[in-house]
Tab-separated table of C-alpha atoms in Angstrom:
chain	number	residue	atom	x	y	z
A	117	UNK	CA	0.000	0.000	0.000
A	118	UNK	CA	2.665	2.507	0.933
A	119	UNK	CA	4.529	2.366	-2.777
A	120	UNK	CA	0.867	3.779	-4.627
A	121	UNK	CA	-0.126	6.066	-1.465
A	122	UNK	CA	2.944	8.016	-0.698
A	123	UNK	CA	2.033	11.214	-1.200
A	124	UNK	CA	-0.281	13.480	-3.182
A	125	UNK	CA	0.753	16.094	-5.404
A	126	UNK	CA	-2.762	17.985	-5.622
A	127	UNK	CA	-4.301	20.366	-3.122
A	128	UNK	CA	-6.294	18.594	-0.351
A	129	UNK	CA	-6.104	16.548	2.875
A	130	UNK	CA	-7.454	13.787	0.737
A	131	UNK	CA	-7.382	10.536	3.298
A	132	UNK	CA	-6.206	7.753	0.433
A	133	UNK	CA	-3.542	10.320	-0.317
A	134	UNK	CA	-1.663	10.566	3.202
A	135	UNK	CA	-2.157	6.925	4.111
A	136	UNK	CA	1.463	6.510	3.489
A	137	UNK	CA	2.479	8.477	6.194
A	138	UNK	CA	1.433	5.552	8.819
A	139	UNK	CA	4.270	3.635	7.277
A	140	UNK	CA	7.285	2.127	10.127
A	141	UNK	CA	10.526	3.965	10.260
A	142	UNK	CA	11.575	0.717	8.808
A	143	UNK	CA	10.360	1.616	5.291
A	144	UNK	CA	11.640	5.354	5.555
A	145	UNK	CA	15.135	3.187	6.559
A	146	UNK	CA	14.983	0.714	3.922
A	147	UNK	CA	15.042	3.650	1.195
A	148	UNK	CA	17.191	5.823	3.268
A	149	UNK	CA	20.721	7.346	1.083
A	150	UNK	CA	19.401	5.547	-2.207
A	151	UNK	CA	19.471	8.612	-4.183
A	152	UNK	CA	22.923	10.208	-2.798
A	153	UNK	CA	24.991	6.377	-3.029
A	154	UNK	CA	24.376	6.361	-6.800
A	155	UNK	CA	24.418	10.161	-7.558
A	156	UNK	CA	20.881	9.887	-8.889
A	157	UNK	CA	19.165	13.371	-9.339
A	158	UNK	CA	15.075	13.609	-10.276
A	159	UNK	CA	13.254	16.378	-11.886
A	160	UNK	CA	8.701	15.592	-11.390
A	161	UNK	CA	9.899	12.004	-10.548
A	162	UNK	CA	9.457	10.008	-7.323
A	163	UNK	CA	12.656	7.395	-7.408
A	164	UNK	CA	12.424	4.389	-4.830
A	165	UNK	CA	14.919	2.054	-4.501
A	166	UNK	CA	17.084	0.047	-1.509
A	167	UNK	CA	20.900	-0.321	-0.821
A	168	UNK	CA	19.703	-2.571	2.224
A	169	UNK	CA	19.622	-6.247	2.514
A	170	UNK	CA	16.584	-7.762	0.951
A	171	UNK	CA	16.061	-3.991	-0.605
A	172	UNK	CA	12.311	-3.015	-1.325
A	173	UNK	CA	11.368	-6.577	-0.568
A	174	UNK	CA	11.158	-5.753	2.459
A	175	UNK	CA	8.381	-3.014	2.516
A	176	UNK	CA	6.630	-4.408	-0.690
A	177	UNK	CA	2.542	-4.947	-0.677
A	178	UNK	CA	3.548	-8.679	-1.099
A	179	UNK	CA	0.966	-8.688	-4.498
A	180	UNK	CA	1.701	-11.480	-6.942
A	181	UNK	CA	0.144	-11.924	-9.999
A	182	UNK	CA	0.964	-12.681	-13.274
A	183	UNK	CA	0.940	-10.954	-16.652
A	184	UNK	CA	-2.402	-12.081	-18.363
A	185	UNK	CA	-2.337	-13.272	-21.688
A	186	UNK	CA	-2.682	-10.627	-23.762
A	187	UNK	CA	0.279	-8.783	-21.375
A	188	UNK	CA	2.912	-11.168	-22.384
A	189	UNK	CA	2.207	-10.801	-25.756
A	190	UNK	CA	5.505	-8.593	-26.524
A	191	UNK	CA	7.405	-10.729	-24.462
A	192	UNK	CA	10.077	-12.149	-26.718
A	193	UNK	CA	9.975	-15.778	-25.697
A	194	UNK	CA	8.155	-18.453	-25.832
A	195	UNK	CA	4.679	-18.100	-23.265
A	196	UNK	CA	5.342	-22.034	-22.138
A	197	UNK	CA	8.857	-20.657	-20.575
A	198	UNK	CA	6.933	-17.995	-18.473
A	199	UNK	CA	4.138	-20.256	-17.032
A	200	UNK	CA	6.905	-22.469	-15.754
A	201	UNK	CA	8.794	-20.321	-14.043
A	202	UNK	CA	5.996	-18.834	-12.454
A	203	UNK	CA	5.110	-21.606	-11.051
A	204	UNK	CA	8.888	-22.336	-9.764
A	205	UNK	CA	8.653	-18.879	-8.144
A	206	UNK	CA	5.669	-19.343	-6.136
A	207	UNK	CA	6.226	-22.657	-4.993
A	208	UNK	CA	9.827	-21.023	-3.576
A	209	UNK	CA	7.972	-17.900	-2.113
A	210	UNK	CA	5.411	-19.746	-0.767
A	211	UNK	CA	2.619	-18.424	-2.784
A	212	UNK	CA	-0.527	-20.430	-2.399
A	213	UNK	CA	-4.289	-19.784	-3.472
A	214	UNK	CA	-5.632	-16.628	-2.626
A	215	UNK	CA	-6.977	-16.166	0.726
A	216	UNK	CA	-10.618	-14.669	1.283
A	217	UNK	CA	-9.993	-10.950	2.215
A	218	UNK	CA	-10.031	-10.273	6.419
A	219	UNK	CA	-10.997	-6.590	6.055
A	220	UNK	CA	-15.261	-6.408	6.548
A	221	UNK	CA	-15.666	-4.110	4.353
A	222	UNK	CA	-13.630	-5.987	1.399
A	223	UNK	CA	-15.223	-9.358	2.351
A	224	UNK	CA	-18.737	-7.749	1.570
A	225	UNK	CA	-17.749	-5.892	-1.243
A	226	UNK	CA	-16.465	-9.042	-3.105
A	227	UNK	CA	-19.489	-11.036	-1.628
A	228	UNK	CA	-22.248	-8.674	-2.853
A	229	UNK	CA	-19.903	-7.889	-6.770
A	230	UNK	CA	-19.850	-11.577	-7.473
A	231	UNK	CA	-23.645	-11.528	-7.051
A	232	UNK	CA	-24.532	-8.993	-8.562
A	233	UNK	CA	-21.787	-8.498	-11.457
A	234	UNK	CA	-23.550	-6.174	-13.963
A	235	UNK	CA	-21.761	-4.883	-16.731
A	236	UNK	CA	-19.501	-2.667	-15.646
A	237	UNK	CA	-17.029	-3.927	-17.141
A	238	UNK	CA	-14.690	-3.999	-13.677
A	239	UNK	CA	-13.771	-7.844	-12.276
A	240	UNK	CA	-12.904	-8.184	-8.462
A	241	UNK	CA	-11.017	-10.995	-6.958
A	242	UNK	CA	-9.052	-12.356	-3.602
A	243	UNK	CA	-5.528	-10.475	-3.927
A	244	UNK	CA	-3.110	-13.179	-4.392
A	245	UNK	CA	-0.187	-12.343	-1.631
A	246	UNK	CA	2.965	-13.848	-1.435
A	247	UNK	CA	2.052	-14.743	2.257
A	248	UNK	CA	2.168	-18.070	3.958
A	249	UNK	CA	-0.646	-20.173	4.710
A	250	UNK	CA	1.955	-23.044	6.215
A	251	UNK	CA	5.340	-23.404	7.513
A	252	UNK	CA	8.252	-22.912	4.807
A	253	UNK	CA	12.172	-23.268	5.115
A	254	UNK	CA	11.787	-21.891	8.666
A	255	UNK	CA	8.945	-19.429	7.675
A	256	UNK	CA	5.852	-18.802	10.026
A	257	UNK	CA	2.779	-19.372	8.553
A	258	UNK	CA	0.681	-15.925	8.828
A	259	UNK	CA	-1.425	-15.618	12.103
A	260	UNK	CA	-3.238	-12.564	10.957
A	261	UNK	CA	-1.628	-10.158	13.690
A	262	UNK	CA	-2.740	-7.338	11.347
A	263	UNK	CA	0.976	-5.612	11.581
A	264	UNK	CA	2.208	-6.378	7.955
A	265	UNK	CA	2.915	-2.857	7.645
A	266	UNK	CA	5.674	-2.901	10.472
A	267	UNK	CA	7.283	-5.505	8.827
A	268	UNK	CA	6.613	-9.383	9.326
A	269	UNK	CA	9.104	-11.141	12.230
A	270	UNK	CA	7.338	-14.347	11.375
A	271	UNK	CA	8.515	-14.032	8.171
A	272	UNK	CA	5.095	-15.199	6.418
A	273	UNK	CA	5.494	-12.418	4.158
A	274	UNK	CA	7.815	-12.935	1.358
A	275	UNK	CA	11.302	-10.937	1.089
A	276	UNK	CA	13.811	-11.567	-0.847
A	277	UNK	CA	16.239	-11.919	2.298
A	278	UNK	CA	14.541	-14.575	3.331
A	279	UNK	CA	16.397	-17.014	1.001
A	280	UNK	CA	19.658	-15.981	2.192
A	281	UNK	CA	20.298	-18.990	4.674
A	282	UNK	CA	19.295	-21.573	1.656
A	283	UNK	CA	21.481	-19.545	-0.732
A	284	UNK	CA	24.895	-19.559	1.788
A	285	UNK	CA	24.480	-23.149	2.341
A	286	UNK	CA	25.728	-23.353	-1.599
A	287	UNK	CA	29.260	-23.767	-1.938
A	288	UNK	CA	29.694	-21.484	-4.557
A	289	UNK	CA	27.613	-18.568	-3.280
A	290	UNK	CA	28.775	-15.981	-1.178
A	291	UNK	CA	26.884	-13.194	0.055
A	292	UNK	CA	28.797	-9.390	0.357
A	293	UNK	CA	27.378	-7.086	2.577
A	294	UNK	CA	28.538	-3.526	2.576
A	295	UNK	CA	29.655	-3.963	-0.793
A	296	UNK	CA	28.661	-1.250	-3.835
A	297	UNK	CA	28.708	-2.226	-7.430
A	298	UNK	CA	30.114	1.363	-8.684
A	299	UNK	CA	31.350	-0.045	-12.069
A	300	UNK	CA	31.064	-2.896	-14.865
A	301	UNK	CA	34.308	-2.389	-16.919
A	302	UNK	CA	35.728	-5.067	-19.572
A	303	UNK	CA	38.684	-7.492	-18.617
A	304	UNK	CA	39.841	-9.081	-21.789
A	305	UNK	CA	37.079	-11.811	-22.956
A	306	UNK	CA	35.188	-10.844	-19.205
A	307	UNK	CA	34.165	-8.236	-17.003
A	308	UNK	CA	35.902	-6.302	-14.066
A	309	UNK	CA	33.568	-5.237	-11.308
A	310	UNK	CA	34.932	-1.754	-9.619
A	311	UNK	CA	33.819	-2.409	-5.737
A	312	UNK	CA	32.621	0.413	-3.358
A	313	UNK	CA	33.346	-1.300	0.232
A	314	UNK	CA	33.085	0.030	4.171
A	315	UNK	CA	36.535	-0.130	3.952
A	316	UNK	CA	38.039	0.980	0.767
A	317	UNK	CA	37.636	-0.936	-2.431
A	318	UNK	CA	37.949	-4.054	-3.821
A	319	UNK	CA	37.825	-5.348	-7.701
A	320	UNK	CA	35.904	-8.632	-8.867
A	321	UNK	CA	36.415	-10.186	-12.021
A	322	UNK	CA	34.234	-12.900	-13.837
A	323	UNK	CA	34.132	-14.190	-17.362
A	324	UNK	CA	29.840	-13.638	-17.213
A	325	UNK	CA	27.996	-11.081	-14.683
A	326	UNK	CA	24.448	-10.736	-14.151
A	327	UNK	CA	22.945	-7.572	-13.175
A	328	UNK	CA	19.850	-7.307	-10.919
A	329	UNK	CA	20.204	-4.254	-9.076
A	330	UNK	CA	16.856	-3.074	-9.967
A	331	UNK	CA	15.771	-0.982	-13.057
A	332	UNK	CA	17.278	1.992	-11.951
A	333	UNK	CA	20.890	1.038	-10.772
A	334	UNK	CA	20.938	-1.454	-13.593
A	335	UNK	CA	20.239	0.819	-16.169
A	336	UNK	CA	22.921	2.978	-14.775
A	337	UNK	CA	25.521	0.381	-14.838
A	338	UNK	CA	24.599	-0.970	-17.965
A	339	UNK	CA	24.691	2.455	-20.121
A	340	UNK	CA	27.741	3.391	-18.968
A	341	UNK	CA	29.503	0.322	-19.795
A	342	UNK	CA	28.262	0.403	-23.182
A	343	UNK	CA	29.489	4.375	-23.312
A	344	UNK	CA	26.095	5.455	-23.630
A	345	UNK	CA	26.446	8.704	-21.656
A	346	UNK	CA	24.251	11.802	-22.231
A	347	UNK	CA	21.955	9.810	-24.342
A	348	UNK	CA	18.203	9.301	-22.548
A	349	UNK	CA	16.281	5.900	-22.802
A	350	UNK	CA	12.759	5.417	-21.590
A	351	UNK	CA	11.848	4.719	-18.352
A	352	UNK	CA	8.710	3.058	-18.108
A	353	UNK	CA	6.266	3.217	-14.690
A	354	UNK	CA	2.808	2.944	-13.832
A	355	UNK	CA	0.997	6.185	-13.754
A	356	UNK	CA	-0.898	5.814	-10.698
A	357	UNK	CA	-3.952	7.142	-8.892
A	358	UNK	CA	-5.902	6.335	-4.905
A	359	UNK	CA	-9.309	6.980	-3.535
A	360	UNK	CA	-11.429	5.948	-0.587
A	361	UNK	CA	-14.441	4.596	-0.624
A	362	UNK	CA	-17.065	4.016	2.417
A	363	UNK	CA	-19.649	0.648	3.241
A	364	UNK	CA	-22.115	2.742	5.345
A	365	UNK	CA	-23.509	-0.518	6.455
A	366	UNK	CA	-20.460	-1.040	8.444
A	367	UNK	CA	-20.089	1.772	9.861
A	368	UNK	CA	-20.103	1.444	13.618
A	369	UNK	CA	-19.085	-2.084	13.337
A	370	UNK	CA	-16.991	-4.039	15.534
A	371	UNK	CA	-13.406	-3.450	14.525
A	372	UNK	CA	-11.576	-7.313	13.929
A	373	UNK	CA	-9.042	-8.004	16.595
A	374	UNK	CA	-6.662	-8.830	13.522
A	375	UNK	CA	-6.427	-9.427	10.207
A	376	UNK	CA	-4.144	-8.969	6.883
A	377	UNK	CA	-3.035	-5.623	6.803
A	378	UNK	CA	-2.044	-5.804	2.966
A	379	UNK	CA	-4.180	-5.870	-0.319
A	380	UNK	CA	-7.418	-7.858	0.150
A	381	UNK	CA	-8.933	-7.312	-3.413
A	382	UNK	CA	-7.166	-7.532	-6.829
A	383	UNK	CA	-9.463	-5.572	-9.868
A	384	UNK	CA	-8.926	-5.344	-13.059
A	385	UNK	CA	-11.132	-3.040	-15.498
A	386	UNK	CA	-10.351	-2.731	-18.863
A	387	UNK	CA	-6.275	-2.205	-19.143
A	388	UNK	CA	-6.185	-1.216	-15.783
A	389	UNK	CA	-5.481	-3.096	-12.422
A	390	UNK	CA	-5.576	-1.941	-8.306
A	391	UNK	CA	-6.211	-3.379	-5.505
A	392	UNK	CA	-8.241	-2.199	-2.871
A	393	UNK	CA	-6.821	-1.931	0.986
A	394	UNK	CA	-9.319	-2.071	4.177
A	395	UNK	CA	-8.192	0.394	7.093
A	396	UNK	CA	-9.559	-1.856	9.776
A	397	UNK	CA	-5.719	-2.647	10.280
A	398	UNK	CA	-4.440	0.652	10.174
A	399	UNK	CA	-3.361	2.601	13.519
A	400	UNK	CA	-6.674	4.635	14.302
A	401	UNK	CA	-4.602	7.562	15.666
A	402	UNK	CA	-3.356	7.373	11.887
A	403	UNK	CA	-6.967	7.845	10.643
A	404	UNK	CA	-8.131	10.442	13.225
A	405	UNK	CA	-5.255	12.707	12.631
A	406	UNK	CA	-6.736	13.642	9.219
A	407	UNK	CA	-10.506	14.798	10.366
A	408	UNK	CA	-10.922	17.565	11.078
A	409	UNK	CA	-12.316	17.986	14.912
A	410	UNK	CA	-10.872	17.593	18.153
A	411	UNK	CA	-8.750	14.361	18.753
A	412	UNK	CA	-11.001	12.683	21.586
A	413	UNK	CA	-13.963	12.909	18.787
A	414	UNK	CA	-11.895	12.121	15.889
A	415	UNK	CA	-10.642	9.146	17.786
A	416	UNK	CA	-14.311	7.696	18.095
A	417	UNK	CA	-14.985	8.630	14.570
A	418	UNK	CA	-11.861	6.879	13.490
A	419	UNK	CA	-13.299	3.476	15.373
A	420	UNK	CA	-16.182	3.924	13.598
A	421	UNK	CA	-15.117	4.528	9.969
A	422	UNK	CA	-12.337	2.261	10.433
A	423	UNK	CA	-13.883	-1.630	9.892
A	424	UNK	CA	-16.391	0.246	6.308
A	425	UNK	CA	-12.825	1.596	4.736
A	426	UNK	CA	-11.692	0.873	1.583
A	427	UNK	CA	-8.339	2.328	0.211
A	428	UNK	CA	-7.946	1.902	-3.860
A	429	UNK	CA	-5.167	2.021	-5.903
A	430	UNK	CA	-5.596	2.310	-9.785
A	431	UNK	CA	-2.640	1.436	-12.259
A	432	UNK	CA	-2.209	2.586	-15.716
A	433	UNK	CA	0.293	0.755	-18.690
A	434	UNK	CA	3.596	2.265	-18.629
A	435	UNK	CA	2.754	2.867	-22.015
A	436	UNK	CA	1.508	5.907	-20.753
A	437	UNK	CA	4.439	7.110	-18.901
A	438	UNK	CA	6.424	9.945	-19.838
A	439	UNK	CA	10.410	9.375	-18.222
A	440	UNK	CA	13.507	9.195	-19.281
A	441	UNK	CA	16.527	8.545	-17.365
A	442	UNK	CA	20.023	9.670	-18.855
A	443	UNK	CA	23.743	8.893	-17.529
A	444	UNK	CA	26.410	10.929	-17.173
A	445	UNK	CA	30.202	11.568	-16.323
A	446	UNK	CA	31.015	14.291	-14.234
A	447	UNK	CA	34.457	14.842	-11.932
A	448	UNK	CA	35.941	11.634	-12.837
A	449	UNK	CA	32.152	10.192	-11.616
A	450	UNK	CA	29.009	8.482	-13.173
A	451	UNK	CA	25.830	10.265	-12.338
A	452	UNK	CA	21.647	9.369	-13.057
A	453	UNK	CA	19.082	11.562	-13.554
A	454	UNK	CA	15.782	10.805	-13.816
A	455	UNK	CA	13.015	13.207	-15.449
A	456	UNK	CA	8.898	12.724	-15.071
A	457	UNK	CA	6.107	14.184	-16.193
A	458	UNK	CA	2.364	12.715	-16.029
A	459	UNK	CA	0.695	12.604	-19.116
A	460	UNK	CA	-2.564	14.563	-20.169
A	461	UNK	CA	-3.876	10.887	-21.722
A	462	UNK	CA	-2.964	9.174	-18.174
A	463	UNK	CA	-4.730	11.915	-16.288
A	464	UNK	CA	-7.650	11.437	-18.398
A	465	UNK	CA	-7.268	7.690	-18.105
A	466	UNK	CA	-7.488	7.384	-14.003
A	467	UNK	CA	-9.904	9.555	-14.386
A	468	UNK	CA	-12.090	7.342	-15.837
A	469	UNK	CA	-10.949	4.263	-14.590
A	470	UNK	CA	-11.503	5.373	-10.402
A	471	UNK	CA	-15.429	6.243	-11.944
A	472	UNK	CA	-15.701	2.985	-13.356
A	473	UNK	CA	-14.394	1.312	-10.314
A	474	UNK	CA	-16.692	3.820	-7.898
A	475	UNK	CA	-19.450	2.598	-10.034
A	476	UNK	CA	-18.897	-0.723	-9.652
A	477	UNK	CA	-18.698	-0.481	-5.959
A	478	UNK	CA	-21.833	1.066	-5.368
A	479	UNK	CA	-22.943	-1.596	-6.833
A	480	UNK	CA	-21.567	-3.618	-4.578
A	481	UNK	CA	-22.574	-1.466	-1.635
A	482	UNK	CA	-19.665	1.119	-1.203
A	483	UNK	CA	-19.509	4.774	-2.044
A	484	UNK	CA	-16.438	6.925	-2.964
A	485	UNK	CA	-15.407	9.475	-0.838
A	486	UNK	CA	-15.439	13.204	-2.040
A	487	UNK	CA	-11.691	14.526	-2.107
A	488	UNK	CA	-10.305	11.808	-1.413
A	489	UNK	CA	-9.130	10.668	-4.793
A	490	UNK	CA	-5.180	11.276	-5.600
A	491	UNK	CA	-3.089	11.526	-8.551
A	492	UNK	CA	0.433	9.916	-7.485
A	493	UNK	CA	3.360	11.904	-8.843
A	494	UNK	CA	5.557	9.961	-11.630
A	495	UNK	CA	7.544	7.191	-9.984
A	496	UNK	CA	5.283	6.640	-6.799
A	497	UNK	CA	4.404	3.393	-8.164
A	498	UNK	CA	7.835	2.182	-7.887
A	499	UNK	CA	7.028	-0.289	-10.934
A	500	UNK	CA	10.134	0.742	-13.169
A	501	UNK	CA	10.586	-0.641	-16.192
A	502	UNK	CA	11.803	-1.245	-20.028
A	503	UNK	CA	15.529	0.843	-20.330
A	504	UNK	CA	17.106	-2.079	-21.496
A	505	UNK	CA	14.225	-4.175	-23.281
A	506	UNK	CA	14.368	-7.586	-24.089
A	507	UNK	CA	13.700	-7.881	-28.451
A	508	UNK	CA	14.235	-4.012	-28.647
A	509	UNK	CA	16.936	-2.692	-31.594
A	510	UNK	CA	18.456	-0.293	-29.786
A	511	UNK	CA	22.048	0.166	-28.455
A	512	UNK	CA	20.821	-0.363	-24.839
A	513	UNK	CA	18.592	-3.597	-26.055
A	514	UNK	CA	18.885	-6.902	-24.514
A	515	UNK	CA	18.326	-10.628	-26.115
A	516	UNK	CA	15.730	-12.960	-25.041
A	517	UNK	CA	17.781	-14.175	-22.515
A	518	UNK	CA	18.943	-10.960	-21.152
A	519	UNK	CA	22.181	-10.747	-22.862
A	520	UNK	CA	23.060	-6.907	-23.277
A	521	UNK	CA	23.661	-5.912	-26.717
A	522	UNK	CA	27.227	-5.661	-27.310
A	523	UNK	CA	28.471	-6.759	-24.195
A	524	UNK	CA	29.195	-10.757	-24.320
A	525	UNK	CA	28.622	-12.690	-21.050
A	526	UNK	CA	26.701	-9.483	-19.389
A	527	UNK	CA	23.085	-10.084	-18.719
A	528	UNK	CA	20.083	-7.634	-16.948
A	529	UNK	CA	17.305	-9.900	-15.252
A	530	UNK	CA	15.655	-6.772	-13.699
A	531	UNK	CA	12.452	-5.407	-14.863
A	532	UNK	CA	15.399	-2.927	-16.948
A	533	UNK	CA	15.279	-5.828	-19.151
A	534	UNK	CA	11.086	-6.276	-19.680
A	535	UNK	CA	10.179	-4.571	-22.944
A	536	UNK	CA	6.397	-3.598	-21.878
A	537	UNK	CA	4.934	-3.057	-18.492
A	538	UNK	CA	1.267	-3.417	-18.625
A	539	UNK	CA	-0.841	-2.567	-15.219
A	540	UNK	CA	-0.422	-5.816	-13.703
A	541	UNK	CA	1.645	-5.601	-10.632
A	542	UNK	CA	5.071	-6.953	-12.171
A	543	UNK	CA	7.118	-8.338	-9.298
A	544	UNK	CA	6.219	-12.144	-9.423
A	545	UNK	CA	6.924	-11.710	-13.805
A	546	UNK	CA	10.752	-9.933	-12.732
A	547	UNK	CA	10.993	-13.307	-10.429
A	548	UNK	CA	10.053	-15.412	-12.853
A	549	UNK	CA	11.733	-13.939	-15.681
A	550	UNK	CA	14.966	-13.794	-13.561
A	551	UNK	CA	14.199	-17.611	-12.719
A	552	UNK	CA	14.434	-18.294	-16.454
A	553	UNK	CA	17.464	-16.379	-17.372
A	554	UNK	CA	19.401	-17.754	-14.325
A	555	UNK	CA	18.280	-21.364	-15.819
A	556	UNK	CA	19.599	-20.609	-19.024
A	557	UNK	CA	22.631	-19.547	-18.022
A	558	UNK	CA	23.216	-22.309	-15.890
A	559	UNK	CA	22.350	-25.146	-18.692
A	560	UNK	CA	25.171	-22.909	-20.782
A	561	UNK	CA	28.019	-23.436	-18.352
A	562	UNK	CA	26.844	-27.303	-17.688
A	563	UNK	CA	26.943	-27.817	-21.049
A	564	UNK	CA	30.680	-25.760	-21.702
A	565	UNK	CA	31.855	-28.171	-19.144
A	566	UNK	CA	30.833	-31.022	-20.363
A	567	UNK	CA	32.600	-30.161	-23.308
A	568	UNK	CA	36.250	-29.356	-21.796
């Protein structure tokens, strides 16, 4: 919830735009000297990204989904390939069927849309979560404390930290904290890794290097070993929108003594996708610092309102995006900047798309909210995408299987590397996409092997 409801940009005290702001110190800490380690500058552009261990795995919504159909359609591989490594993926992450939402006011929404669909032309479903159900590799299954947004020391919800004790039990893996990637130069037939440590730095060389530093560092890496300074590629994201909507039914309700504080409904309509949040595990001090009356009251209302909540988000295709991010060389030093700007078409799109939603909810028994709906600024989506696509022609392009254009034995399996990003949450298609690369890699050097 916190990566689509971080701030908003237009006038108001709107309540789905300051959600964010209930977020743990952990998530503020997880981000924290992102920009400033990789000398990345933005201009109408919201940049989120992790130098910590398990980076924004840690504070993700834990949504996993996969590309429909029709979404992997400019994928440059074979569909067969993706369906099997999704379904590596979730048996390692744990994801299972989705669970029935625990929010009230989600549970009756879904309950009352699935009998009484209509044509609206919106279709609601369980959110699928990458959170445990059962025990896995020393994982917790989730006992719906309702504090997923403080992070989970149970460890039912999915980061990728988690696999860290699996991975070091591999001989040939070994995990570098403290260590900064700050170059990818060429060493003969291979590649030379410049190292940023705590101490100094170090230099790594390898005949084939993978990078997966997420789109942003990646892309940064990537462009400047190719030489590709001063020259902008596309950055693709999600524009983005939030809004509230109300169940007056439930108002006054008893408030559940726990629950999943994540997304409880996954909607599509049309090319868009969201997923809608209930606030019955938010911190009501949260909720009754935005009305507007004395606290005492405001803390009753906010026990009221809290169980009938419902906190949207609405994604658009990156198609719709408008960013570019360039690299360049300054004082001996390699530098990002990123530059936004939200489209008149994706404006007009949300737009539409939050009033076919709100119309499909009354439906379904809940009303939106005046004021509270939210454009997101460029970026707040933190879905990044498509700088170094997979079947483009470009100089920055990258082969089926990751390879970047150019560069032998150096390979992006980041979204960097995906050549579309449609409104589908794309984290479980990186992972799986990743999965595949990473397997065709490895039947490459079993089979050189065999062959020496």
């Amino acid at each position: 919830m916190e990566d689509a409801l971080r701030r908003r940009p237009r006038g108001g005290r709107g309540a789905a735009g300051r959600v964010a702001e209930i977020r743990h110190a952990r998530a503020r800490a997880a981000r924290a000297g992102f920009p400033d380690r990789i000398g990345l500058s933005t201009a109408g552009f919201f940049a989120a990204g992790s130098l910590g261990r398990g980076g924004l795995s840690t504070i993700w919504g834990a949504l996993a989904t996969p590309f429909t159909a029709a979404e992997r359609a400019d994928l440059p591989f074979p569909a067969a390939e993706l369906d099997a490594a999704y379904a590596r993926v979730a048996r390692r992450i744990g994801l299972g069927p989705p669970a029935p939402p625990s929010s009230p006011a989600a549970r009756l929404v879904l309950a009352r849309h699935a009998s009484r669909p209509g044509r609206t032309g919106v279709r609601l479903e369980p959110a699928p979560n990458a959170v445990l159900d059962a025990p896995l590799d020393g994982r917790q299954a989730c006992n719906l404390c309702g504090l997923c947004l403080y992070g989970c020391d149970r460890g039912s919800i999915y980061a990728s930290d988690l696999e860290l004790p699996a991975l070091t039990r591999r001989p040939n893996f070994a995990y570098r904290p403290g260590h900064l990637v700050r170059a990818v130069e060429a060493d003969g037939a291979g590649h030379r890794l410049r190292v940023e440590t705590r101490g100094g730095a170090v230099t790594v060389t390898a005949p084939r290097v993978v990078l997966a530093a997420g789109t942003i560092a990646t892309t940064g890496l990537a462009l400047a070993r190719l030489g590709l300074f001063d020259q902008p590629v596309r950055l693709l994201s999600n524009p983005a929108a939030a809004a509230a909507f109300l169940v007056p039914r439930l108002v006054g309700s008893d408030r559940p003594a726990g629950g999943l504080g994540l997304g409880q409904v996954f909607y599509r309509a049309g090319d868009a996708a969201g997923v809608l949040y209930g606030a019955d595990t938010l911190p009501l001090d949260m909720l009754a610092g935005r009305l507007p009356v004395g606290r005492p009251f405001a803390l009753r209302m906010a026990r009221a309102l809290a169980p009938a909540l419902l906190l949207a988000t609405c994604y658009r295709p990156g198609a719709q995006s408008r960013n570019t991010l360039t690299v360049s060389r300054a004082d001996n030093a390699t530098r990002l900047s990123i530059r936004g700007e939200r489209t008149a078409e994706a404006t007009a799109s949300l737009t539409a798309d939050l009033s076919r939603l709100g119309r499909a909810l009354r439906r379904a028994g809940a009303l939106a909210l005046p004021g509270s709906t939210a454009l997101l600024e460029p970026g707040a989506d933190a879905h990044y995408a498509g700088t170094l696509p997979m079947g483009g022609g470009g100089p920055a392009a990258t082969s089926a299987d990751g390879a970047l254009a150019r560069v032998p034995g150096l390979y992006i399996a980041d979204g960097a590397a995906l050549p579309t990003l449609p409104a589908t949450h794309p984290t479980l298609t990186i992972m799986a996409n990743a999965d595949r690369i990473g397997r065709a890699l490895a039947r490459r050097a079993r089979s050189g092997e065999a062959s020496r």
